Amino acid sequence: GKQRALIVGINYIGMKGELRGCCNDAKSIKVFLQQRGFRDFRVLTDDGQGDASPTKQNILDGFKWLVDGAKAGDSLFFHYSGHGGSLKAEAEDEKDGKDETLVPLDYKKAGQIRDNAILKALVLPLPRGCQLTALMDCCHSG
């Protein structure tokens, strides 16, 4: 089957809470996956080296791109390195009353990406027999 990867690294350059290694993580993960046969990538970083900026809309579009046309036997990979967070849950589905979130570059304007949105966009559309690996290097990740 096909092998496809969405890789996100956000250093939040020049912003409060700036991180240092997330874009490097993205580069390292891409090399790691290339060594394992992956050839189809979408890389979102805020250092000017990726395919696009890691905005909320670009990440959500990346989720759609990753799962589009997925079939049994495919191997999909999602990597996120950046800030994680938590917000008061929108539904009654969280024991702790909080949704875990990913924090896109434009979170102040566009908002964070909630765990339920990730489930709906990245997991539920997948057919039986399609493998998704998600590696998230962030606080409040799970």
CSV table of C-alpha atoms in Angstrom, one decimal, residues 65 109 138:
chain,number,residue,atom,x,y,z
A,65,TRP,CA,-4.7,15.1,2.6
A,109,LYS,CA,-6.7,34.1,15.9
A,138,CYS,CA,3.8,18.1,23.2
